[in-house]
Coordinates of C-alpha atoms in Angstrom, one line a residue:
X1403 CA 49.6 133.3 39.2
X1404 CA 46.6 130.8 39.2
X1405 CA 48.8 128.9 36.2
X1406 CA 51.6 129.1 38.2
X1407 CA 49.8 128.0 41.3
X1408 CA 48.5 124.9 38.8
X1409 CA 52.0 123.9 37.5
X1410 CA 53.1 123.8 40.6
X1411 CA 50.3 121.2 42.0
X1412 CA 50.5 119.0 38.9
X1413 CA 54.3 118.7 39.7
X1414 CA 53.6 117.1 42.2
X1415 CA 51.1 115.2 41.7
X1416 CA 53.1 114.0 38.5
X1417 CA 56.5 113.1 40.3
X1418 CA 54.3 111.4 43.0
X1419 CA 52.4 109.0 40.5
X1420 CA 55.5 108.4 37.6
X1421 CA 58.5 108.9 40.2
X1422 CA 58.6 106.2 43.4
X1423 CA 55.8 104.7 44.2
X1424 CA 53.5 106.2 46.4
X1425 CA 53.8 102.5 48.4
X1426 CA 55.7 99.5 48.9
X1427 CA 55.2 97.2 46.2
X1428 CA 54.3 94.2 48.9
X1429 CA 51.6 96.3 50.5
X1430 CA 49.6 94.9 47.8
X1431 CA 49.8 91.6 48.8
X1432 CA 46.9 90.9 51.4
X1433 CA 49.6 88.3 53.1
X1434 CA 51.8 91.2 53.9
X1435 CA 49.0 92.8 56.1
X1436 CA 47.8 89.7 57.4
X1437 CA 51.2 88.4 58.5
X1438 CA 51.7 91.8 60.0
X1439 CA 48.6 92.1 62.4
X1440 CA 49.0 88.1 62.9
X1441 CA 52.6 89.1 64.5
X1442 CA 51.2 91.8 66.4
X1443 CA 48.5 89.7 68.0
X1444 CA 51.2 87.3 68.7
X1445 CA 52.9 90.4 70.7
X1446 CA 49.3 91.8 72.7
X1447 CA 49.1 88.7 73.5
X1448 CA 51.7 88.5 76.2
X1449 CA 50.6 91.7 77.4
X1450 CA 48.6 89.1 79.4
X1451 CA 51.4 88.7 81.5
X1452 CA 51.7 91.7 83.5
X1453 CA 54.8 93.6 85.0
X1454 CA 54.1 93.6 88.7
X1455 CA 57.3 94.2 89.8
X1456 CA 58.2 97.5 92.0
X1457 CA 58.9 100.2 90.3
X1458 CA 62.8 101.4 90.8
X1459 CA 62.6 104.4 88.6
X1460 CA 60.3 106.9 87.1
X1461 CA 60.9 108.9 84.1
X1462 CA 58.0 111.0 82.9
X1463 CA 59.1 112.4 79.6
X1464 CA 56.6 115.3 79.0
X1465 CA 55.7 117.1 75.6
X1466 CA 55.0 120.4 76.4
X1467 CA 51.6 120.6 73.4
X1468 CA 52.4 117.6 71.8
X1469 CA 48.6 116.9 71.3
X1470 CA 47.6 113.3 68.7
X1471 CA 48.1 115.5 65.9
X1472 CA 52.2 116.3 66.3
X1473 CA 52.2 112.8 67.5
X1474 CA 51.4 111.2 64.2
X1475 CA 52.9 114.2 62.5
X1476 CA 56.1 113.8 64.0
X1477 CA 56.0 110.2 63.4
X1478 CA 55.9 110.9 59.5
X1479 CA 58.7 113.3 60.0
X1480 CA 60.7 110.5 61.4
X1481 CA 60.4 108.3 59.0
X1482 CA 61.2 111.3 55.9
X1483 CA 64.4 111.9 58.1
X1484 CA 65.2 108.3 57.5
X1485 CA 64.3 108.1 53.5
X1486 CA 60.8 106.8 54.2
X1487 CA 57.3 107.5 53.3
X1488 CA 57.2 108.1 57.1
X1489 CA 53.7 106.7 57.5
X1490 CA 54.8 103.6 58.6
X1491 CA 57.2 104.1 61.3
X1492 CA 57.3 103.4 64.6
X1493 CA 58.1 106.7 67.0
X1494 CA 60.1 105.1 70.6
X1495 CA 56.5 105.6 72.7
X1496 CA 54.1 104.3 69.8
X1497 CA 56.7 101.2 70.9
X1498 CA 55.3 101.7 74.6
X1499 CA 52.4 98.8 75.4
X1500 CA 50.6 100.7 77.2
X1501 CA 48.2 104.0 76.0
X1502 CA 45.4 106.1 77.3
X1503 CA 43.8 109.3 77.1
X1504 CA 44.4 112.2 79.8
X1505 CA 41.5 115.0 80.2
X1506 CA 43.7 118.1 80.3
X1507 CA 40.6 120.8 81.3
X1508 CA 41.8 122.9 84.4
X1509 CA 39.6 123.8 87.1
X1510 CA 38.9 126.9 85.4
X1511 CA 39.3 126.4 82.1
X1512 CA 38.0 124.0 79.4
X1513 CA 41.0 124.5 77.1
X1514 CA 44.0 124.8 79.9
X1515 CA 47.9 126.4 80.2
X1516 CA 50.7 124.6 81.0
X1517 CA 50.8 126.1 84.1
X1518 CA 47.5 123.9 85.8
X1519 CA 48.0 120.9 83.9
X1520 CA 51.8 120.6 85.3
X1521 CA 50.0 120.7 88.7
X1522 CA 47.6 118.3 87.5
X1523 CA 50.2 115.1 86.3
X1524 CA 52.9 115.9 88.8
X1525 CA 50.9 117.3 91.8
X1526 CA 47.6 114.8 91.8
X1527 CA 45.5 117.7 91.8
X1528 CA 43.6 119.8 89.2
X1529 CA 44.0 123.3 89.7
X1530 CA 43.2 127.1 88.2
X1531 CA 45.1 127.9 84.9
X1532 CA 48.3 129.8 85.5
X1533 CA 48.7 128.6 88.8
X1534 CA 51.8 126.1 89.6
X1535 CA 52.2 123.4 93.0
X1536 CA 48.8 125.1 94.4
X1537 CA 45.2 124.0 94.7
X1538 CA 42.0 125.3 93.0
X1539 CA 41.3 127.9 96.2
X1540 CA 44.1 129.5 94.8
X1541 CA 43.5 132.2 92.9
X1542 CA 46.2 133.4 90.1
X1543 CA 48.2 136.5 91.1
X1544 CA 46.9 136.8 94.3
X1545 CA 49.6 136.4 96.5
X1546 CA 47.6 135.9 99.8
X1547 CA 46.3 132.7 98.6
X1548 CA 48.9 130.7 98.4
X1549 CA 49.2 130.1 101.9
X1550 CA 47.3 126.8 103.5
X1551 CA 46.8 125.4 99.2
X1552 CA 50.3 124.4 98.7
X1553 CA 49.7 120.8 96.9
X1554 CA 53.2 118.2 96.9
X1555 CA 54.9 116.8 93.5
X1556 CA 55.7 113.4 92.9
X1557 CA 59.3 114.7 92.7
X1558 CA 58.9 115.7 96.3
X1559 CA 57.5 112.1 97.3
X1560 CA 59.9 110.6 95.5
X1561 CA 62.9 112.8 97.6
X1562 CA 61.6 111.9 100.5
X1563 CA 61.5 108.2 99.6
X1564 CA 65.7 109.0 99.4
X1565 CA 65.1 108.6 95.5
X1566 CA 67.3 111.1 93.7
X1567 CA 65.5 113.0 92.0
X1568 CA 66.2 115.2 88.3
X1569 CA 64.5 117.6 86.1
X1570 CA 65.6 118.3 82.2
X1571 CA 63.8 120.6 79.9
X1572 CA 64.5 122.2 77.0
X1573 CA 62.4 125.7 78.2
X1574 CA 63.9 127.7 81.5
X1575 CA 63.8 125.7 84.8
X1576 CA 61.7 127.8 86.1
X1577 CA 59.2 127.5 83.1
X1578 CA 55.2 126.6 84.1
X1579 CA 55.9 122.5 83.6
X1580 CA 59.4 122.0 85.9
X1581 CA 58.2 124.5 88.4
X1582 CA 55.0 122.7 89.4
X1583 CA 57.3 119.5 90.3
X1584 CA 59.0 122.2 93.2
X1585 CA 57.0 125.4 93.7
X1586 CA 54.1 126.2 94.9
X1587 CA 53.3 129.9 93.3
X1588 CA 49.7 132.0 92.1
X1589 CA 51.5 133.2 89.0
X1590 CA 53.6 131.2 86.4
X1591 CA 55.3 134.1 85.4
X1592 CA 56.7 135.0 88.7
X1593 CA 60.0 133.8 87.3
X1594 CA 62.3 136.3 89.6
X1595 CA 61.8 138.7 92.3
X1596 CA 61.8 141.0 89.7
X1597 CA 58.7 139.7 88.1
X1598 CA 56.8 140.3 91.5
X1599 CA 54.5 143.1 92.3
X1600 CA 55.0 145.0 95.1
X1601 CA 51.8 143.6 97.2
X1602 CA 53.6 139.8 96.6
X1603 CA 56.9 141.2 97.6
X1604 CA 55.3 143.0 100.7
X1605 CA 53.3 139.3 101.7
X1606 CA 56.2 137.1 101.3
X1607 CA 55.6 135.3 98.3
X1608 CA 58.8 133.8 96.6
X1609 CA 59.5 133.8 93.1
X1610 CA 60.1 130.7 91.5
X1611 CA 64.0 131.0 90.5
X1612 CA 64.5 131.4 94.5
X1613 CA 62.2 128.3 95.3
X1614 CA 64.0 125.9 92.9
X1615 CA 66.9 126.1 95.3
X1616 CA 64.7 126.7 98.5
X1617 CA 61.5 124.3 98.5
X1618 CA 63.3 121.2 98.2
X1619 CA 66.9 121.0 99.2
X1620 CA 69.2 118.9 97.1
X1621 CA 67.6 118.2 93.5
X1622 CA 70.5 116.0 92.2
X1623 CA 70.0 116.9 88.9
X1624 CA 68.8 120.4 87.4
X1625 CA 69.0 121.0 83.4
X1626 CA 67.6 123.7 80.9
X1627 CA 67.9 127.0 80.6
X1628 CA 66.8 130.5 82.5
X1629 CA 70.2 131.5 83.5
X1630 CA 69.0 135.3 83.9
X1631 CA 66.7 134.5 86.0
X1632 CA 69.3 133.4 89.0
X1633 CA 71.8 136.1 89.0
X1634 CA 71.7 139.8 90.5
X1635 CA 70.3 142.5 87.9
X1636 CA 72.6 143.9 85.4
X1637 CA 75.2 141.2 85.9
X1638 CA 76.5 140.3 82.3
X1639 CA 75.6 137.0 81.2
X1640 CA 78.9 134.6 81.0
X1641 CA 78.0 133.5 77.3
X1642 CA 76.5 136.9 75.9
X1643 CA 78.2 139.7 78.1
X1644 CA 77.0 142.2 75.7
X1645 CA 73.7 141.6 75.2
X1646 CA 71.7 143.4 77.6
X1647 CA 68.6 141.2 77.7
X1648 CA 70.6 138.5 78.9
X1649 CA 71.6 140.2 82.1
X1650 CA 70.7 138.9 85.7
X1651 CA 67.6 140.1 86.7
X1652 CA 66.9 139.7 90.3
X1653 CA 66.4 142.9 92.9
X1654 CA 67.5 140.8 96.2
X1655 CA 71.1 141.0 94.6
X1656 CA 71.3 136.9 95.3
X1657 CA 73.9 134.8 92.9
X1658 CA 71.5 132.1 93.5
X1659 CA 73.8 129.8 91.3
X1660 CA 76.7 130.9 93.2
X1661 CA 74.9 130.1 96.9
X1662 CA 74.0 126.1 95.2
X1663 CA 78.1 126.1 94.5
X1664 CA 79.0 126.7 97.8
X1665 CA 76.6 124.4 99.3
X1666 CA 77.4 121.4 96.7
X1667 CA 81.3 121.7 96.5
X1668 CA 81.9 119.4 99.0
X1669 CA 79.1 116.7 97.8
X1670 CA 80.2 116.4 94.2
X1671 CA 78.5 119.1 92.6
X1672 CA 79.1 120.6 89.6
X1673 CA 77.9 123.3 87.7
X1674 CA 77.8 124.0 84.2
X1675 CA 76.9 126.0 80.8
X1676 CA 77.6 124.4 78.1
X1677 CA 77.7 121.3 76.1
X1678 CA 81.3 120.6 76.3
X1679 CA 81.5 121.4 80.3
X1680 CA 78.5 119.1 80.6
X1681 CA 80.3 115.7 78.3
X1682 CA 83.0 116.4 79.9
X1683 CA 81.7 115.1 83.3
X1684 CA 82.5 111.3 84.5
X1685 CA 78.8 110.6 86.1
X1686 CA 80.4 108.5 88.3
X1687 CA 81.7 111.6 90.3
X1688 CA 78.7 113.6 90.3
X1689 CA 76.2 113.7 93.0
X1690 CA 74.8 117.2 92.4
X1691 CA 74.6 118.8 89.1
X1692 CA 73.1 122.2 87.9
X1693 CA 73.4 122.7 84.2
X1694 CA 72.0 126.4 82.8
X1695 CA 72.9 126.4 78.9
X1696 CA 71.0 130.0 78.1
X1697 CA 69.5 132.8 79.8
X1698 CA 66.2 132.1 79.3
X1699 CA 64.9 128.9 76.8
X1700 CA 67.1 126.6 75.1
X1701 CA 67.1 127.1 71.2
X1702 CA 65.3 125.0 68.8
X1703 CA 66.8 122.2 68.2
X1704 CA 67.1 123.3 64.0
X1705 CA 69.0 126.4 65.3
X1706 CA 70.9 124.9 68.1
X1707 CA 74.5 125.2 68.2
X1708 CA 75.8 121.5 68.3
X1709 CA 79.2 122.6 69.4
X1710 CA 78.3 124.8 72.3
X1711 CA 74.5 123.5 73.0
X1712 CA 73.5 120.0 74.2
X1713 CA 70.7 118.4 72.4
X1714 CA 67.7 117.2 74.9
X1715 CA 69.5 113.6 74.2
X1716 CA 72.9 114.5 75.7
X1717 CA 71.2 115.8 78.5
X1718 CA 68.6 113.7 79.6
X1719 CA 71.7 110.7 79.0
X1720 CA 74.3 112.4 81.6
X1721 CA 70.6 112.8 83.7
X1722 CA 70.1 109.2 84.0
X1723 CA 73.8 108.0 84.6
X1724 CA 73.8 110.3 87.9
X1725 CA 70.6 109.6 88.8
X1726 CA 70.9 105.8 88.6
X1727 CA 73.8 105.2 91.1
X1728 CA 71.2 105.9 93.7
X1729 CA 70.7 102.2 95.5
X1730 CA 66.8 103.1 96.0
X1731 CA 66.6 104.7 92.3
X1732 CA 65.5 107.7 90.6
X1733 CA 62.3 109.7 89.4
X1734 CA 63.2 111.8 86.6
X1735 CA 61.2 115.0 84.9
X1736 CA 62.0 115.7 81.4
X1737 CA 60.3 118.1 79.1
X1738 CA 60.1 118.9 75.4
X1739 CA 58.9 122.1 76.3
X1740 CA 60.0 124.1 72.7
X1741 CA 56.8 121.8 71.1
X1742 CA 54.7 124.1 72.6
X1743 CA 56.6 127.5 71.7
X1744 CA 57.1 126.3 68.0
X1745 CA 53.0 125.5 67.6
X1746 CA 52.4 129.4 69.5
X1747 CA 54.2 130.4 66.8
X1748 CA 52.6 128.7 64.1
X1749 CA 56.0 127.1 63.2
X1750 CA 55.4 123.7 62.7
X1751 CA 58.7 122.1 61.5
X1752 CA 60.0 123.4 64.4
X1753 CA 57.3 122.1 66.7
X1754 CA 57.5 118.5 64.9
X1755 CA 61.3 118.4 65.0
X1756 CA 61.3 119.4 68.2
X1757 CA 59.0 116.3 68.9
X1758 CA 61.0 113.7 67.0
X1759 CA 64.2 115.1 69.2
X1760 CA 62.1 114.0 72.3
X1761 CA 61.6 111.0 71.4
X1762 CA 65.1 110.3 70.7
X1763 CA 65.9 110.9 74.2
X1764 CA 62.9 108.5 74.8
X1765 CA 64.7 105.7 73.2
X1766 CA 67.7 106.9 74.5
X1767 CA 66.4 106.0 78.2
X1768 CA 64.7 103.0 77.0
X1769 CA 68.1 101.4 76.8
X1770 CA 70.3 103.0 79.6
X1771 CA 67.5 101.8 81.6
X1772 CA 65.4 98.8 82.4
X1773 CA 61.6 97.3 81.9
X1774 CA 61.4 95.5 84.5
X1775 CA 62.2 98.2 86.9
X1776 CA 61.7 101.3 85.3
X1777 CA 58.1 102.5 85.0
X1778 CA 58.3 105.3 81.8
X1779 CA 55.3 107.5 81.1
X1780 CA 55.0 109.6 77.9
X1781 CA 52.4 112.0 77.9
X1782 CA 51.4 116.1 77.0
X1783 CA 50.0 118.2 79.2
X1784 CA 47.6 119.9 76.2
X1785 CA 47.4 120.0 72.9
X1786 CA 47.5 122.7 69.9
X1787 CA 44.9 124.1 67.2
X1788 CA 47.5 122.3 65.2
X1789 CA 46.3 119.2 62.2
X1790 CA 47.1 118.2 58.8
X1791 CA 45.1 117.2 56.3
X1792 CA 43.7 117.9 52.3
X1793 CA 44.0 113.9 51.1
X1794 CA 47.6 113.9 50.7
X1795 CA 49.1 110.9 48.9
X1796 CA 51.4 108.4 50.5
X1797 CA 54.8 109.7 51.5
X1798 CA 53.8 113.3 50.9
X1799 CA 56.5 115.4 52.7
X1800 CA 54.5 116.6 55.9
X1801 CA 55.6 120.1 54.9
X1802 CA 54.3 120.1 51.6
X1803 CA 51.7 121.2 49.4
X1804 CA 48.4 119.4 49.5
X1805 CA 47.4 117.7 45.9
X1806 CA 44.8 120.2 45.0
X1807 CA 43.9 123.9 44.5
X1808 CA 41.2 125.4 46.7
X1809 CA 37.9 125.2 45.2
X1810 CA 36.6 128.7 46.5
X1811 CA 40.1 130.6 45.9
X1812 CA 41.5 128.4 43.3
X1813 CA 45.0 128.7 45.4
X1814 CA 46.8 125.8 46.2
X1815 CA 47.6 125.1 50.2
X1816 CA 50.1 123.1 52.4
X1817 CA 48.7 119.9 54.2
X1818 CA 49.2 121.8 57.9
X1819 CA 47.2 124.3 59.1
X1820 CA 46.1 125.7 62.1
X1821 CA 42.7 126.8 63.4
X1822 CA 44.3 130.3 64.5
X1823 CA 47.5 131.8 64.7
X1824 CA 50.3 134.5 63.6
X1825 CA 50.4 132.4 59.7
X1826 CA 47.1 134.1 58.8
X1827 CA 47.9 136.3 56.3
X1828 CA 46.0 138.2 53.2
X1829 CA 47.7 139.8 50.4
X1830 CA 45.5 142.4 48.9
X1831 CA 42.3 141.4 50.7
X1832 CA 42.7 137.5 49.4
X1833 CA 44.3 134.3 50.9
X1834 CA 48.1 134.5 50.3
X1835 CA 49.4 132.2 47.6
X1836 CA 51.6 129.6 49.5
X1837 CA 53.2 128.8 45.5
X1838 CA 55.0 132.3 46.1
X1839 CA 56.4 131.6 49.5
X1840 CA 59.4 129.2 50.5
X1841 CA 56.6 126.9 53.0
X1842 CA 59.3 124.8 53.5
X1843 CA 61.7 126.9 55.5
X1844 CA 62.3 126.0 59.1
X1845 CA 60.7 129.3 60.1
X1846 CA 57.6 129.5 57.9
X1847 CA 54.4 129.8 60.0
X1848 CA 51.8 127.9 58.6
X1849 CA 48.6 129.1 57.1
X1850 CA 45.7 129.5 60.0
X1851 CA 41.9 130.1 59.6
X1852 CA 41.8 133.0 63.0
X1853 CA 44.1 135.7 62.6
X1854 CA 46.2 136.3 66.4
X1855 CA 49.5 136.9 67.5
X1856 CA 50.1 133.7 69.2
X1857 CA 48.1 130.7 67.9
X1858 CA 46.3 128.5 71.5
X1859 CA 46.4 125.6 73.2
X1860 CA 43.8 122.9 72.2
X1861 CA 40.8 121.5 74.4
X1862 CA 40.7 117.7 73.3
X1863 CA 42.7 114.7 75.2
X1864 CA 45.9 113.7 75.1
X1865 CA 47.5 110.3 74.7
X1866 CA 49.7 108.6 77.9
X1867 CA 51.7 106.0 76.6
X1868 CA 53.4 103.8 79.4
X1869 CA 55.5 100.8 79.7
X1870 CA 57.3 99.2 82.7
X1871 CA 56.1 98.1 86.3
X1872 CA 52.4 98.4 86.4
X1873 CA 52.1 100.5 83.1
X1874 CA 49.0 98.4 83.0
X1875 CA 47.1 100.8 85.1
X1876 CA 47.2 103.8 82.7
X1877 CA 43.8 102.5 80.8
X1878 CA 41.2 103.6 79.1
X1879 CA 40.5 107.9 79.8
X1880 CA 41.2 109.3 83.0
X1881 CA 41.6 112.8 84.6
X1882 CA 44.7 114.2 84.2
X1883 CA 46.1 114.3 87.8
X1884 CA 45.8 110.6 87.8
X1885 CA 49.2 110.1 86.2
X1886 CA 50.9 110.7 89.3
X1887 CA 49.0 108.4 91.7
X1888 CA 50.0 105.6 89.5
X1889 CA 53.7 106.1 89.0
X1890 CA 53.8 106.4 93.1
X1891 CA 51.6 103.4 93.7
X1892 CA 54.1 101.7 91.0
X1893 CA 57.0 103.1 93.0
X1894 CA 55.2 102.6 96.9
X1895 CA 55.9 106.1 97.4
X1896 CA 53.9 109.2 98.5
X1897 CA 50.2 108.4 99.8
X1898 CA 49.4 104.9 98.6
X1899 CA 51.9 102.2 100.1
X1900 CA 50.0 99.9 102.1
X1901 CA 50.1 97.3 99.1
X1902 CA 53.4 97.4 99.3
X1903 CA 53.5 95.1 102.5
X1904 CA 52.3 91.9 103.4
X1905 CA 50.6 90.9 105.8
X1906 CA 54.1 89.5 106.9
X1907 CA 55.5 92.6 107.0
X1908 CA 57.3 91.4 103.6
X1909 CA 57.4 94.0 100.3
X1910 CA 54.0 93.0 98.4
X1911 CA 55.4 93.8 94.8
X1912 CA 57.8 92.0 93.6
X1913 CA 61.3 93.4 93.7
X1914 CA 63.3 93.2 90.5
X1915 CA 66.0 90.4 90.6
X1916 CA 68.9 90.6 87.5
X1917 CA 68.9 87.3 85.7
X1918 CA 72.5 86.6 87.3
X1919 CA 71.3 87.4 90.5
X1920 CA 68.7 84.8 90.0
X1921 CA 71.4 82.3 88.2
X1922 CA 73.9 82.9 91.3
X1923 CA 70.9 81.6 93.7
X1924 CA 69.8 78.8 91.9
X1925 CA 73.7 77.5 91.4
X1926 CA 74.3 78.2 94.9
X1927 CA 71.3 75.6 95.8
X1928 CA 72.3 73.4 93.7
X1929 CA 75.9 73.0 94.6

């Protein structure tokens, strides 16, 4: 096995020094990196020249875990998708001008859940771990202390500002990130009525299925999964009639997706469950839209079913062409929520393709929408126990093998590997040999250090990458909750709006005029 393990390492090392070449021939050429860098000084350098126009629209794309780590990870994935090395290439938010660091700690909790965070970046307010659209005084599971620390989303403030208002993700819509932006609940699992306990029931608390539809009327646009979740118990699923699991599950006998078609069918709305209902739509008829393409989470985007599943793209496109027709604009909540799951467990090329399928749909929104009057944010709410490493050579397939045995075990290893997690695994009281595994299927769960069921979240930062109106002002490191305050005082909405007025009475930013506007004006003068 050991000369097996050897052959196997040499390989590689072989075919990477005598194949290709482990880099571009030009890269040895100082001039090459000197034009480079010289060209992106060029670009910082009208950085200098910032966008202070109003912000129109907000889009915060959020990657469920995608901690610096998948970031980079992903970005090498990329670029082996497209028949690169990968180390070079750009991913759509390493494009954004703008990055910081987010502290992602809950109240509670040095390394924190989704569930506090999502209060954190959409709410303004750090709160307990598994606690969604309440305060700190709340206390998780306790039903009785929910009332008098309900805490406001940015989705809410944006409503009110008669800004449509959307939410895509790739998890249930009543998962711990979408829920913070409209709920205000002690327990993130609280997902139906069923998932109560009785002393909840008895003291009015609401799961959060019922409070998507309840809390705040009239989200335009509502897309992901956690169709189960809305329909009365035992009520066969319309894609998977026969599998029980995917029955309704709620005691109160509400059709919750029934009640929002009655109440939409005279406004436009439209409700749908699966990819071909959901291209099928003309935007330009659709005010309301509910889309719920599985019971529970969406599939991976490896396993999904492009006939019959939309990809996070296809969704987050039909999102914005609703969503923009809205005279005062749009604040839009999208999550790669499946980074998270494939990370839990320990499945890495699912996490990282996940991740580069996110930031498709990021490009995709960067040009269906504008600069100059769309304010974008790119951020995670936490990170993983998730890294790569063991001096891989250039263009090493982010899957493979690192290019050396273990010198304790003599066995060789693959570059990922996580601090804990499900992929610890000894055969015969020693590390498992990766040479006699397939550690490049979709599913394989990478080797960890800390033997659990379900590998955890991470403790350190995360990166914010921004670009558009007032980007600027995600700097340096900053609390998490600070995210929001700055994509409202971009937009003048919620709590800080005084600079948006003169003393005149006049708007303070500057509103965005289209270069014919601007061209009718000036010809109109001059003529």
């Amino acid at each position: 096995m050991k000369v097996t393990a050897l052959l196997i390492v040499c390989s590689c090392l072989i075919s990477g020094s005598f194949g290709k070449p482990q880099f571009p021939e030009q890269e040895k050429d100082p001039k090459f990196w000197n034009t480079w860098a010289q060209r992106t000084l060029k670009s910082a350098l009208t950085l200098q020249n910032l966008n202070l126009n109003k912000a129109k629209n907000l889009i915060l794309f959020l990657g469920d875990g995608m901690g610096v780590p998948t970031v980079t990870a992903a970005r090498i994935l990329k670029g082996q998708l497209n028949g690169q090395s990968g180390e070079e290439t750009q991913l759509e938010m390493d494009k954004f001008p703008f990055v910081s660091l987010a502290k992602t700690y809950n109240t509670n909790a040095q390394v924190p859940d989704s569930a506090g965070t999502a209060t954190a970046y959409l709410c303004g307010v750090k709160a307990n771990e598994g606690t969604v659209g309440v305060s700190a005084a709340a206390v998780r599971s306790q039903c009785n202390t929910t009332q008098g620390n309900e805490v406001t989303s940015i989705l809410r403030w944006a409503k009110e500002a008669d800004k449509s208002v959307g939410i895509v993700t790739t998890t249930r819509v009543n998962h711990a990130t979408p829920s913070a932006a409209y709920a205000h609940c002690v327990d993130r699992d609280w997902y139906s009525d069923s998932d109560l306990p009785a002393e909840a029931l008895k003291n009015g608390c609401k799961d959060i299925a019922r409070q998507l539809f309840e809390n705040i009327p009239n989200i335009d646009v509502i897309l992901g999964g956690g169709r189960k979740y809305m329909f009365p118990k035992n009520l066969s699923d319309v894609e998977y009639p026969r599998v029980a699991k995917h029955s309704g599950t709620r005691k109160d006998g509400r059709n919750l997706v029934q009640e929002w078609i009655d109440k939409t069918k005279d406004k436009k709305g439209h409700y749908v469950w699966n990819k071909k209902q959901l291209l099928s739509l003309n935007p330009n008829s659709v005010d309301y839209l509910l889309g719920l393409f599985e019971p529970v989470d969406l599939p991976y985007d490896l396993e999904r079913n492009s006939d019959t599943d939309p990809s996070l793209t296809e969704m987050v496109d039909v999102a914005i062409k609703v969503l923009r027709k809205n005279p005062n604009g749009f604040y839009l909540l999208v999550e790669g929520g499946r980074i998270d799951h494939g990370h839990h467990e320990g499945k890495a090329k699912q996490a990282l393709h996940e991740t580069v399928e996110m930031d498709r749909a990021i490009g995709l929104a960067g040009r269906i929408t504008s600069v100059h009057d769309t304010l974008t944010v790119v951020t995670a709410d936490h990170s993983h126990v998730f890294n790569f490493g063991g001096y891989t050579v250039r263009g090493n397939t982010i899957f493979g093998l690192a290019p050396m045995l273990s010198d304790v075990d003599e066995k060789p290893f693959t570059s990922i590997i996580y601090g804990n997690g499900p992929g610890y695994k000894h055969v015969n009281g020693a590390r498992e040999n990766v040479s006699a595994v397939d550690y490049q299927d979709n599913n394989y769960q990478a080797q960890a250090a800390v033997p659990l069921k379900v590998e955890t979240h991470g403790g350190e930062d995360v990166a914010v990458f921004a670009k558009g109106p007032l980007a600027h002002l995600l700097h340096g490191v900053h609390e998490q909750n600070y995210i929001p305050h700055v994509m409202a005082y971009a937009a003048c909405i919620g709590q800080n709006r005084d600079h948006c007025f003169s003393r005149s009475g006049s708007a303070g930013l500057r509103p965005v005029l289209s270069s014919m506007a601007a061209l009718l004006t000036v010809t109109r003068i001059l003529c």
